[in-house]
């Protein structure tokens, strides 16, 4: 009886542990690859990238590696630059935390999920999958208490990716930028 | 013959000297930045009463609120905000359905930065800098710019969405104007605008 209970507990634990990946798998498969496209519309105030928006997603372990052209993290950054981070499934279904171990210079921009805290000047980064949409967020708090909260959303539609980026801060009206990205070959 | 100082007098003198030295050290330990922060805070200290209108941006529903705010010093260079909200029913507070809630938050200057971070009332020495926001711990911070006390509260929700609350308390000649916004996953869901006046301390009834 005790063994049967243990087996049941192991099955439940396995099912719970595998659920986030299983649920996220179709979306990650659809989003995988290199995508690029020009900005179609903007609203609010802030810098707009000169060229195309580019994003690249590759599955990595139970999570994924993301490279994208994004806003310079943190409250002081206003320009656009290539960003890169590896995300692993978090405890909550559909939620991904940035991998703690540094993977490179770009990865070190972001705080550890265990200890990271924007109140210590670190940029907090996380991602979630909701329905078919991947959303990545970053929050940075500057030395003067000003903040920058970025939200990047990608949603597949008709073989394209609909991208919607926004930055919220207390300096200006939120910048919102939309684009349609097409599958591209090569690296972003 | 000069009386010899007793042992207890000797210890009393030493204790007085030690206390004086500690007080002086304590004063020196307060950095200039903290004193400057404290000076920026002083105009906000006081008691305020007023009213506000809260709009639910998802439904368009509006509700009236009575506000009662106290901002006071906390420890050497921090501050404490107590605010009492009364949500009225059809503009009245003497009918069933009225809601009342009181909140308190304590802030201390963040070391080496021009902002304030929340400290817990149960342990004012443990700041929210030690919180783990990626694990869902809420964080609060504040700053003062151009006569506005901005207070921010951020929390990562279990489904990966976030909630950000922004309270602005704007100094006016009469008191404080209030602006509040609650944002969930980039969408403003509630907005409050209000006006308060400085309240004078009352005496006994009549």
mmCIF file of C-alpha atoms in Angstrom:
data_model
loop_
_atom_site.group_PDB
_atom_site.id
_atom_site.type_symbol
_atom_site.label_atom_id
_atom_site.label_comp_id
_atom_site.label_asym_id
_atom_site.label_seq_id
_atom_site.Cartn_x
_atom_site.Cartn_y
_atom_site.Cartn_z
ATOM 1 C CA UNK A 1 0.000 0.000 0.000
ATOM 2 C CA UNK A 2 2.815 2.347 0.944
ATOM 3 C CA UNK A 3 4.621 1.559 -2.324
ATOM 4 C CA UNK A 4 1.440 2.163 -4.334
ATOM 5 C CA UNK A 5 1.051 5.537 -2.599
ATOM 6 C CA UNK A 6 4.664 6.418 -3.327
ATOM 7 C CA UNK A 7 4.203 5.465 -6.994
ATOM 8 C CA UNK A 8 1.084 7.571 -7.161
ATOM 9 C CA UNK A 9 2.921 10.474 -5.535
ATOM 10 C CA UNK A 10 5.793 10.085 -8.020
ATOM 11 C CA UNK A 11 3.359 10.020 -10.944
ATOM 12 C CA UNK A 12 1.646 13.163 -9.677
ATOM 13 C CA UNK A 13 5.002 14.841 -9.115
ATOM 14 C CA UNK A 14 6.164 13.838 -12.586
ATOM 15 C CA UNK A 15 2.940 15.052 -14.169
ATOM 16 C CA UNK A 16 3.126 18.360 -12.306
ATOM 17 C CA UNK A 17 6.772 18.816 -13.150
ATOM 18 C CA UNK A 18 6.272 18.042 -16.820
ATOM 19 C CA UNK A 19 3.127 20.133 -17.225
ATOM 20 C CA UNK A 20 4.705 23.541 -17.831
ATOM 21 C CA UNK A 21 6.915 22.176 -20.582
ATOM 22 C CA UNK A 22 4.114 20.107 -22.120
ATOM 23 C CA UNK A 23 1.792 23.104 -22.194
ATOM 24 C CA UNK A 24 4.439 25.429 -23.586
ATOM 25 C CA UNK A 25 5.805 22.977 -26.180
ATOM 26 C CA UNK A 26 3.406 23.738 -29.090
ATOM 27 C CA UNK A 27 3.853 27.487 -28.698
ATOM 28 C CA UNK A 28 7.622 27.231 -28.506
ATOM 29 C CA UNK A 29 7.658 25.028 -31.598
ATOM 30 C CA UNK A 30 5.548 27.546 -33.516
ATOM 31 C CA UNK A 31 7.704 30.445 -32.376
ATOM 32 C CA UNK A 32 11.054 28.738 -32.968
ATOM 33 C CA UNK A 33 13.229 30.205 -35.699
ATOM 34 C CA UNK A 34 14.443 33.573 -36.887
ATOM 35 C CA UNK A 35 11.958 36.357 -37.556
ATOM 36 C CA UNK A 36 12.308 39.889 -38.779
ATOM 37 C CA UNK A 37 10.175 42.749 -40.028
ATOM 38 C CA UNK A 38 9.766 46.514 -40.106
ATOM 39 C CA UNK A 39 7.907 48.526 -37.493
ATOM 40 C CA UNK A 40 4.356 49.077 -38.705
ATOM 41 C CA UNK A 41 3.014 51.520 -36.130
ATOM 42 C CA UNK A 42 4.152 53.500 -33.111
ATOM 43 C CA UNK A 43 2.427 55.478 -30.393
ATOM 44 C CA UNK A 44 3.719 57.439 -27.429
ATOM 45 C CA UNK A 45 7.153 58.903 -26.906
ATOM 46 C CA UNK A 46 10.569 57.270 -27.155
ATOM 47 C CA UNK A 47 13.241 56.065 -29.507
ATOM 48 C CA UNK A 48 12.220 53.812 -32.406
ATOM 49 C CA UNK A 49 14.698 51.306 -33.906
ATOM 50 C CA UNK A 50 16.321 52.351 -37.160
ATOM 51 C CA UNK A 51 16.043 49.030 -38.939
ATOM 52 C CA UNK A 52 13.987 45.861 -38.730
ATOM 53 C CA UNK A 53 12.900 44.195 -35.550
ATOM 54 C CA UNK A 54 14.521 40.782 -35.273
ATOM 55 C CA UNK A 55 13.838 37.920 -32.916
ATOM 56 C CA UNK A 56 15.234 34.413 -32.745
ATOM 57 C CA UNK A 57 13.976 31.591 -30.546
ATOM 58 C CA UNK A 58 15.628 28.218 -30.109
ATOM 59 C CA UNK A 59 14.512 25.533 -27.716
ATOM 60 C CA UNK A 60 17.102 24.795 -25.077
ATOM 61 C CA UNK A 61 16.520 22.012 -22.571
ATOM 62 C CA UNK A 62 13.118 22.504 -21.019
ATOM 63 C CA UNK A 63 13.197 26.168 -21.875
ATOM 64 C CA UNK A 64 14.374 28.379 -24.697
ATOM 65 C CA UNK A 65 17.022 30.839 -25.752
ATOM 66 C CA UNK A 66 15.786 34.184 -27.033
ATOM 67 C CA UNK A 67 17.721 36.770 -28.997
ATOM 68 C CA UNK A 68 15.887 39.948 -29.868
ATOM 69 C CA UNK A 69 16.309 43.596 -30.638
ATOM 70 C CA UNK A 70 14.956 45.318 -27.562
ATOM 71 C CA UNK A 71 15.104 48.431 -25.462
ATOM 72 C CA UNK A 72 18.312 48.879 -23.503
ATOM 73 C CA UNK A 73 17.365 47.369 -20.134
ATOM 74 C CA UNK A 74 16.865 49.674 -17.196
ATOM 75 C CA UNK A 75 15.505 53.108 -16.658
ATOM 76 C CA UNK A 76 18.530 54.938 -18.081
ATOM 77 C CA UNK A 77 18.528 53.131 -21.422
ATOM 78 C CA UNK A 78 16.507 54.632 -24.225
ATOM 79 C CA UNK A 79 18.096 53.104 -27.320
ATOM 80 C CA UNK A 80 17.659 49.691 -28.900
ATOM 81 C CA UNK A 81 20.210 46.913 -28.720
ATOM 82 C CA UNK A 82 20.536 43.158 -29.267
ATOM 83 C CA UNK A 83 19.466 41.262 -26.154
ATOM 84 C CA UNK A 84 19.860 37.613 -25.317
ATOM 85 C CA UNK A 85 18.618 35.433 -22.473
ATOM 86 C CA UNK A 86 17.917 31.792 -21.682
ATOM 87 C CA UNK A 87 14.656 31.008 -19.941
ATOM 88 C CA UNK A 88 13.784 27.906 -17.936
ATOM 89 C CA UNK A 89 10.330 26.857 -16.763
ATOM 90 C CA UNK A 90 9.498 28.222 -13.325
ATOM 91 C CA UNK A 91 7.344 26.465 -10.753
ATOM 92 C CA UNK A 92 4.150 28.077 -12.037
ATOM 93 C CA UNK A 93 2.755 26.696 -15.313
ATOM 94 C CA UNK A 94 3.496 28.874 -18.313
ATOM 95 C CA UNK A 95 5.994 31.036 -16.403
ATOM 96 C CA UNK A 96 9.687 31.134 -17.289
ATOM 97 C CA UNK A 97 12.538 32.565 -15.262
ATOM 98 C CA UNK A 98 15.784 33.728 -16.751
ATOM 99 C CA UNK A 99 18.521 31.131 -16.202
ATOM 100 C CA UNK A 100 20.619 32.022 -13.177
ATOM 101 C CA UNK A 101 23.991 30.864 -14.483
ATOM 102 C CA UNK A 102 25.664 33.512 -16.633
ATOM 103 C CA UNK A 103 25.679 32.427 -20.262
ATOM 104 C CA UNK A 104 27.522 35.383 -21.660
ATOM 105 C CA UNK A 105 27.855 39.105 -21.372
ATOM 106 C CA UNK A 106 24.310 39.803 -22.500
ATOM 107 C CA UNK A 107 22.847 37.315 -20.070
ATOM 108 C CA UNK A 108 24.634 39.027 -17.176
ATOM 109 C CA UNK A 109 22.524 42.120 -17.770
ATOM 110 C CA UNK A 110 19.689 40.365 -16.018
ATOM 111 C CA UNK A 111 19.219 39.505 -12.384
ATOM 112 C CA UNK A 112 19.276 36.013 -10.962
ATOM 113 C CA UNK A 113 15.752 34.684 -10.378
ATOM 114 C CA UNK A 114 16.809 33.562 -6.891
ATOM 115 C CA UNK A 115 18.255 36.798 -5.637
ATOM 116 C CA UNK A 116 17.529 39.376 -8.308
ATOM 117 C CA UNK A 117 15.818 42.532 -7.223
ATOM 118 C CA UNK A 118 15.377 45.768 -9.172
ATOM 119 C CA UNK A 119 15.612 47.635 -5.864
ATOM 120 C CA UNK A 120 19.292 46.668 -5.885
ATOM 121 C CA UNK A 121 19.815 48.125 -9.341
ATOM 122 C CA UNK A 122 19.416 44.809 -11.178
ATOM 123 C CA UNK A 123 17.125 44.295 -14.160
ATOM 124 C CA UNK A 124 14.441 41.718 -13.531
ATOM 125 C CA UNK A 125 13.511 39.558 -16.518
ATOM 126 C CA UNK A 126 10.812 36.928 -16.887
ATOM 127 C CA UNK A 127 8.587 35.386 -19.557
ATOM 128 C CA UNK A 128 5.238 33.707 -19.812
ATOM 129 C CA UNK A 129 3.223 31.869 -22.396
ATOM 130 C CA UNK A 130 -0.459 32.672 -22.521
ATOM 131 C CA UNK A 131 -2.597 30.874 -25.114
ATOM 132 C CA UNK A 132 -0.413 31.134 -28.209
ATOM 133 C CA UNK A 133 1.438 34.256 -27.156
ATOM 134 C CA UNK A 134 4.954 34.568 -25.726
ATOM 135 C CA UNK A 135 5.464 37.618 -23.527
ATOM 136 C CA UNK A 136 8.811 38.752 -22.117
ATOM 137 C CA UNK A 137 9.050 41.441 -19.444
ATOM 138 C CA UNK A 138 11.876 43.423 -17.918
ATOM 139 C CA UNK A 139 11.803 45.835 -14.995
ATOM 140 C CA UNK A 140 14.641 48.157 -14.056
ATOM 141 C CA UNK A 141 14.691 50.820 -11.345
ATOM 142 C CA UNK A 142 17.238 53.610 -11.691
ATOM 143 C CA UNK A 143 19.314 55.182 -8.938
ATOM 144 C CA UNK A 144 16.817 58.047 -8.766
ATOM 145 C CA UNK A 145 13.827 55.735 -8.331
ATOM 146 C CA UNK A 146 12.600 56.115 -11.919
ATOM 147 C CA UNK A 147 11.600 52.863 -13.557
ATOM 148 C CA UNK A 148 11.347 51.266 -16.988
ATOM 149 C CA UNK A 149 8.976 48.372 -17.490
ATOM 150 C CA UNK A 150 9.295 46.720 -20.899
ATOM 151 C CA UNK A 151 6.856 44.239 -22.364
ATOM 152 C CA UNK A 152 7.560 42.278 -25.554
ATOM 153 C CA UNK A 153 4.787 40.109 -26.985
ATOM 154 C CA UNK A 154 4.931 37.799 -30.001
ATOM 155 C CA UNK A 155 1.864 36.003 -31.349
ATOM 156 C CA UNK A 156 1.799 33.753 -34.419
ATOM 157 C CA UNK A 157 -0.853 34.615 -36.980
ATOM 158 C CA UNK A 158 -1.145 33.334 -40.543
ATOM 159 C CA UNK A 159 2.486 32.230 -40.779
ATOM 160 C CA UNK A 160 3.741 35.554 -39.401
ATOM 161 C CA UNK A 161 4.553 36.811 -35.932
ATOM 162 C CA UNK A 162 2.657 39.798 -34.616
ATOM 163 C CA UNK A 163 5.018 41.743 -32.376
ATOM 164 C CA UNK A 164 3.912 44.355 -29.873
ATOM 165 C CA UNK A 165 6.463 46.133 -27.708
ATOM 166 C CA UNK A 166 5.754 48.676 -25.016
ATOM 167 C CA UNK A 167 7.775 50.589 -22.464
ATOM 168 C CA UNK A 168 6.131 52.098 -19.437
ATOM 169 C CA UNK A 169 7.962 54.675 -17.332
ATOM 170 C CA UNK A 170 6.976 57.738 -15.389
ATOM 171 C CA UNK A 171 8.806 60.054 -17.729
ATOM 172 C CA UNK A 172 6.472 59.919 -20.708
ATOM 173 C CA UNK A 173 3.392 58.311 -22.202
ATOM 174 C CA UNK A 174 4.062 54.616 -22.819
ATOM 175 C CA UNK A 175 5.802 53.883 -26.110
ATOM 176 C CA UNK A 176 3.936 51.218 -28.041
ATOM 177 C CA UNK A 177 5.324 49.734 -31.208
ATOM 178 C CA UNK A 178 3.810 47.067 -33.467
ATOM 179 C CA UNK A 179 5.262 45.004 -36.276
ATOM 180 C CA UNK A 180 4.598 41.958 -38.435
ATOM 181 C CA UNK A 181 7.599 39.664 -38.548
ATOM 182 C CA UNK A 182 8.304 37.115 -41.258
ATOM 183 C CA UNK A 183 10.379 33.950 -40.989
ATOM 184 C CA UNK A 184 13.943 34.659 -42.012
ATOM 185 C CA UNK A 185 16.977 32.500 -42.624
ATOM 186 C CA UNK A 186 20.297 32.984 -40.838
ATOM 187 C CA UNK A 187 20.854 34.565 -37.452
ATOM 188 C CA UNK A 188 19.099 37.765 -36.377
ATOM 189 C CA UNK B 1 40.079 66.376 52.556
ATOM 190 C CA UNK B 2 38.607 65.939 49.164
ATOM 191 C CA UNK B 3 36.114 63.132 49.170
ATOM 192 C CA UNK B 4 37.097 60.265 46.907
ATOM 193 C CA UNK B 5 34.638 59.658 44.128
ATOM 194 C CA UNK B 6 32.590 56.602 44.834
ATOM 195 C CA UNK B 7 32.681 53.647 42.487
ATOM 196 C CA UNK B 8 29.081 54.267 41.414
ATOM 197 C CA UNK B 9 29.817 57.943 40.600
ATOM 198 C CA UNK B 10 32.761 56.838 38.500
ATOM 199 C CA UNK B 11 30.588 54.424 36.501
ATOM 200 C CA UNK B 12 27.869 57.015 36.086
ATOM 201 C CA UNK B 13 30.393 59.413 34.584
ATOM 202 C CA UNK B 14 31.659 56.733 32.221
ATOM 203 C CA UNK B 15 28.127 55.817 31.127
ATOM 204 C CA UNK B 16 27.284 59.507 30.506
ATOM 205 C CA UNK B 17 30.445 59.827 28.427
ATOM 206 C CA UNK B 18 29.585 56.670 26.469
ATOM 207 C CA UNK B 19 26.010 57.806 25.773
ATOM 208 C CA UNK B 20 27.240 61.219 24.585
ATOM 209 C CA UNK B 21 29.801 59.560 22.316
ATOM 210 C CA UNK B 22 27.173 57.197 20.860
ATOM 211 C CA UNK B 23 24.785 60.084 20.204
ATOM 212 C CA UNK B 24 27.536 62.002 18.420
ATOM 213 C CA UNK B 25 28.466 58.940 16.400
ATOM 214 C CA UNK B 26 24.831 58.407 15.512
ATOM 215 C CA UNK B 27 24.608 61.955 14.208
ATOM 216 C CA UNK B 28 27.794 61.551 12.174
ATOM 217 C CA UNK B 29 26.545 58.231 10.814
ATOM 218 C CA UNK B 30 23.638 59.953 9.042
ATOM 219 C CA UNK B 31 25.072 60.730 5.624
ATOM 220 C CA UNK B 32 24.520 64.023 3.865
ATOM 221 C CA UNK B 33 22.334 62.320 1.280
ATOM 222 C CA UNK B 34 20.024 61.085 4.011
ATOM 223 C CA UNK B 35 19.794 64.593 5.488
ATOM 224 C CA UNK B 36 19.034 66.000 2.043
ATOM 225 C CA UNK B 37 16.378 63.337 1.536
ATOM 226 C CA UNK B 38 14.888 64.230 4.868
ATOM 227 C CA UNK B 39 14.746 67.900 3.867
ATOM 228 C CA UNK B 40 12.914 66.992 0.667
ATOM 229 C CA UNK B 41 10.398 65.038 2.712
ATOM 230 C CA UNK B 42 9.597 67.696 5.288
ATOM 231 C CA UNK B 43 7.040 69.640 3.192
ATOM 232 C CA UNK B 44 4.965 66.462 2.921
ATOM 233 C CA UNK B 45 4.739 65.807 6.653
ATOM 234 C CA UNK B 46 1.273 66.414 7.991
ATOM 235 C CA UNK B 47 -2.307 65.198 8.125
ATOM 236 C CA UNK B 48 -4.623 65.538 5.145
ATOM 237 C CA UNK B 49 -8.294 64.924 4.565
ATOM 238 C CA UNK B 50 -10.188 65.043 1.319
ATOM 239 C CA UNK B 51 -12.079 63.095 -1.281
ATOM 240 C CA UNK B 52 -11.430 61.293 -4.530
ATOM 241 C CA UNK B 53 -13.107 59.614 -7.438
ATOM 242 C CA UNK B 54 -12.098 56.100 -8.394
ATOM 243 C CA UNK B 55 -12.809 54.918 -11.932
ATOM 244 C CA UNK B 56 -12.836 51.247 -12.814
ATOM 245 C CA UNK B 57 -11.450 51.455 -16.338
ATOM 246 C CA UNK B 58 -12.677 47.975 -17.237
ATOM 247 C CA UNK B 59 -16.340 48.727 -16.456
ATOM 248 C CA UNK B 60 -16.493 52.520 -16.436
ATOM 249 C CA UNK B 61 -17.979 52.444 -12.936
ATOM 250 C CA UNK B 62 -17.057 55.357 -10.670
ATOM 251 C CA UNK B 63 -17.049 55.431 -6.874
ATOM 252 C CA UNK B 64 -16.470 58.236 -4.420
ATOM 253 C CA UNK B 65 -13.959 57.896 -1.614
ATOM 254 C CA UNK B 66 -13.119 59.861 1.481
ATOM 255 C CA UNK B 67 -9.404 60.077 2.171
ATOM 256 C CA UNK B 68 -7.488 60.548 5.400
ATOM 257 C CA UNK B 69 -3.712 60.580 4.999
ATOM 258 C CA UNK B 70 -0.939 61.045 7.535
ATOM 259 C CA UNK B 71 2.681 61.379 6.429
ATOM 260 C CA UNK B 72 5.229 61.489 9.230
ATOM 261 C CA UNK B 73 8.934 60.922 9.838
ATOM 262 C CA UNK B 74 10.146 57.397 10.432
ATOM 263 C CA UNK B 75 13.482 56.822 12.135
ATOM 264 C CA UNK B 76 16.361 59.051 11.057
ATOM 265 C CA UNK B 77 15.589 59.855 7.421
ATOM 266 C CA UNK B 78 12.624 57.748 6.425
ATOM 267 C CA UNK B 79 8.905 58.307 6.402
ATOM 268 C CA UNK B 80 5.659 56.586 7.169
ATOM 269 C CA UNK B 81 2.389 56.917 5.291
ATOM 270 C CA UNK B 82 -0.910 55.955 6.890
ATOM 271 C CA UNK B 83 -3.966 56.276 4.759
ATOM 272 C CA UNK B 84 -7.559 55.567 5.492
ATOM 273 C CA UNK B 85 -9.963 55.073 2.606
ATOM 274 C CA UNK B 86 -13.716 55.127 2.953
ATOM 275 C CA UNK B 87 -15.515 53.916 -0.151
ATOM 276 C CA UNK B 88 -18.885 55.653 -0.184
ATOM 277 C CA UNK B 89 -22.206 54.339 -1.410
ATOM 278 C CA UNK B 90 -23.986 56.846 -3.650
ATOM 279 C CA UNK B 91 -21.821 59.556 -2.127
ATOM 280 C CA UNK B 92 -22.828 58.651 1.422
ATOM 281 C CA UNK B 93 -20.931 57.079 4.288
ATOM 282 C CA UNK B 94 -23.872 56.410 6.575
ATOM 283 C CA UNK B 95 -25.505 53.601 4.641
ATOM 284 C CA UNK B 96 -24.802 49.864 4.456
ATOM 285 C CA UNK B 97 -22.170 48.794 1.949
ATOM 286 C CA UNK B 98 -19.600 51.414 2.927
ATOM 287 C CA UNK B 99 -16.079 50.006 2.930
ATOM 288 C CA UNK B 100 -13.218 51.199 5.066
ATOM 289 C CA UNK B 101 -9.576 50.187 5.027
ATOM 290 C CA UNK B 102 -6.432 51.467 6.630
ATOM 291 C CA UNK B 103 -2.951 50.934 5.240
ATOM 292 C CA UNK B 104 0.486 51.785 6.553
ATOM 293 C CA UNK B 105 3.787 51.686 4.772
ATOM 294 C CA UNK B 106 7.255 52.540 6.055
ATOM 295 C CA UNK B 107 10.132 53.731 3.904
ATOM 296 C CA UNK B 108 13.836 54.226 4.494
ATOM 297 C CA UNK B 109 16.392 55.775 2.140
ATOM 298 C CA UNK B 110 18.172 53.205 -0.031
ATOM 299 C CA UNK B 111 21.895 53.267 0.600
ATOM 300 C CA UNK B 112 23.790 55.096 -2.127
ATOM 301 C CA UNK B 113 20.659 55.743 -4.191
ATOM 302 C CA UNK B 114 18.235 58.625 -4.433
ATOM 303 C CA UNK B 115 15.141 56.617 -3.573
ATOM 304 C CA UNK B 116 13.351 55.071 -0.632
ATOM 305 C CA UNK B 117 12.602 51.398 -0.123
ATOM 306 C CA UNK B 118 9.928 49.815 2.010
ATOM 307 C CA UNK B 119 10.820 48.317 5.351
ATOM 308 C CA UNK B 120 8.610 45.945 7.264
ATOM 309 C CA UNK B 121 6.940 47.173 10.418
ATOM 310 C CA UNK B 122 7.791 43.896 12.149
ATOM 311 C CA UNK B 123 11.473 44.335 11.367
ATOM 312 C CA UNK B 124 12.439 47.834 10.252
ATOM 313 C CA UNK B 125 16.040 46.741 9.773
ATOM 314 C CA UNK B 126 15.102 44.297 7.005
ATOM 315 C CA UNK B 127 14.410 46.251 3.852
ATOM 316 C CA UNK B 128 12.513 45.140 0.805
ATOM 317 C CA UNK B 129 15.868 45.094 -0.974
ATOM 318 C CA UNK B 130 16.061 41.559 0.367
ATOM 319 C CA UNK B 131 12.735 40.556 -1.177
ATOM 320 C CA UNK B 132 12.581 38.105 -4.085
ATOM 321 C CA UNK B 133 10.218 39.717 -6.584
ATOM 322 C CA UNK B 134 10.675 36.923 -9.124
ATOM 323 C CA UNK B 135 9.232 34.607 -6.477
ATOM 324 C CA UNK B 136 6.207 36.873 -6.146
ATOM 325 C CA UNK B 137 7.336 39.046 -3.240
ATOM 326 C CA UNK B 138 5.818 42.527 -3.646
ATOM 327 C CA UNK B 139 8.242 45.433 -3.696
ATOM 328 C CA UNK B 140 7.571 49.083 -2.928
ATOM 329 C CA UNK B 141 9.756 52.079 -3.448
ATOM 330 C CA UNK B 142 9.341 55.850 -3.456
ATOM 331 C CA UNK B 143 10.970 58.971 -4.761
ATOM 332 C CA UNK B 144 10.419 62.714 -4.616
ATOM 333 C CA UNK B 145 10.598 64.864 -7.714
ATOM 334 C CA UNK B 146 9.402 68.439 -8.219
ATOM 335 C CA UNK B 147 7.065 68.497 -5.267
ATOM 336 C CA UNK B 148 5.593 65.067 -5.996
ATOM 337 C CA UNK B 149 5.966 62.068 -3.721
ATOM 338 C CA UNK B 150 5.791 59.025 -5.992
ATOM 339 C CA UNK B 151 5.152 55.653 -4.377
ATOM 340 C CA UNK B 152 5.312 52.511 -6.505
ATOM 341 C CA UNK B 153 4.206 48.976 -5.677
ATOM 342 C CA UNK B 154 5.099 46.104 -7.990
ATOM 343 C CA UNK B 155 4.188 42.436 -7.812
ATOM 344 C CA UNK B 156 4.687 39.528 -10.171
ATOM 345 C CA UNK B 157 1.421 37.575 -10.166
ATOM 346 C CA UNK B 158 1.318 33.753 -10.133
ATOM 347 C CA UNK B 159 0.341 33.557 -13.825
ATOM 348 C CA UNK B 160 3.322 35.703 -14.887
ATOM 349 C CA UNK B 161 1.340 38.909 -15.291
ATOM 350 C CA UNK B 162 2.382 41.854 -13.201
ATOM 351 C CA UNK B 163 0.578 44.469 -11.197
ATOM 352 C CA UNK B 164 1.996 47.946 -10.804
ATOM 353 C CA UNK B 165 0.404 50.571 -8.571
ATOM 354 C CA UNK B 166 1.509 54.171 -8.733
ATOM 355 C CA UNK B 167 0.518 56.685 -6.074
ATOM 356 C CA UNK B 168 1.428 60.308 -6.662
ATOM 357 C CA UNK B 169 0.947 62.812 -3.855
ATOM 358 C CA UNK B 170 1.375 66.311 -5.218
ATOM 359 C CA UNK B 171 2.020 69.271 -2.911
ATOM 360 C CA UNK B 172 -0.432 72.132 -3.336
ATOM 361 C CA UNK B 173 -1.002 75.337 -1.398
ATOM 362 C CA UNK B 174 -3.876 73.745 0.511
ATOM 363 C CA UNK B 175 -2.630 70.196 0.877
ATOM 364 C CA UNK B 176 -2.034 67.279 -1.455
ATOM 365 C CA UNK B 177 -3.559 66.326 -4.760
ATOM 366 C CA UNK B 178 -3.744 62.574 -5.239
ATOM 367 C CA UNK B 179 -3.295 60.494 -8.366
ATOM 368 C CA UNK B 180 -3.380 56.740 -8.364
ATOM 369 C CA UNK B 181 -3.221 54.195 -11.147
ATOM 370 C CA UNK B 182 -3.350 50.419 -11.041
ATOM 371 C CA UNK B 183 -1.896 48.663 -14.059
ATOM 372 C CA UNK B 184 -2.181 44.940 -14.765
ATOM 373 C CA UNK B 185 -0.089 43.551 -17.603
ATOM 374 C CA UNK B 186 0.353 46.950 -19.225
ATOM 375 C CA UNK B 187 -3.359 47.811 -19.035
ATOM 376 C CA UNK B 188 -4.534 50.546 -16.644
ATOM 377 C CA UNK B 189 -7.497 49.044 -14.776
ATOM 378 C CA UNK B 190 -8.168 51.650 -12.081
ATOM 379 C CA UNK B 191 -7.549 55.334 -11.789
ATOM 380 C CA UNK B 192 -8.145 57.657 -8.879
ATOM 381 C CA UNK B 193 -7.906 61.416 -8.718
ATOM 382 C CA UNK B 194 -8.497 63.350 -5.551
ATOM 383 C CA UNK B 195 -7.834 66.471 -3.570
ATOM 384 C CA UNK B 196 -6.977 66.882 0.090
ATOM 385 C CA UNK B 197 -6.343 69.777 2.439
ATOM 386 C CA UNK B 198 -4.021 69.978 5.388
ATOM 387 C CA UNK B 199 -5.958 69.223 8.550
ATOM 388 C CA UNK B 200 -5.239 71.083 11.745
ATOM 389 C CA UNK B 201 -4.979 69.182 14.986
ATOM 390 C CA UNK B 202 -8.297 69.194 16.765
ATOM 391 C CA UNK B 203 -8.724 69.777 20.490
ATOM 392 C CA UNK B 204 -11.345 68.231 22.654
ATOM 393 C CA UNK B 205 -14.918 68.037 21.357
ATOM 394 C CA UNK B 206 -16.418 71.495 20.794
#
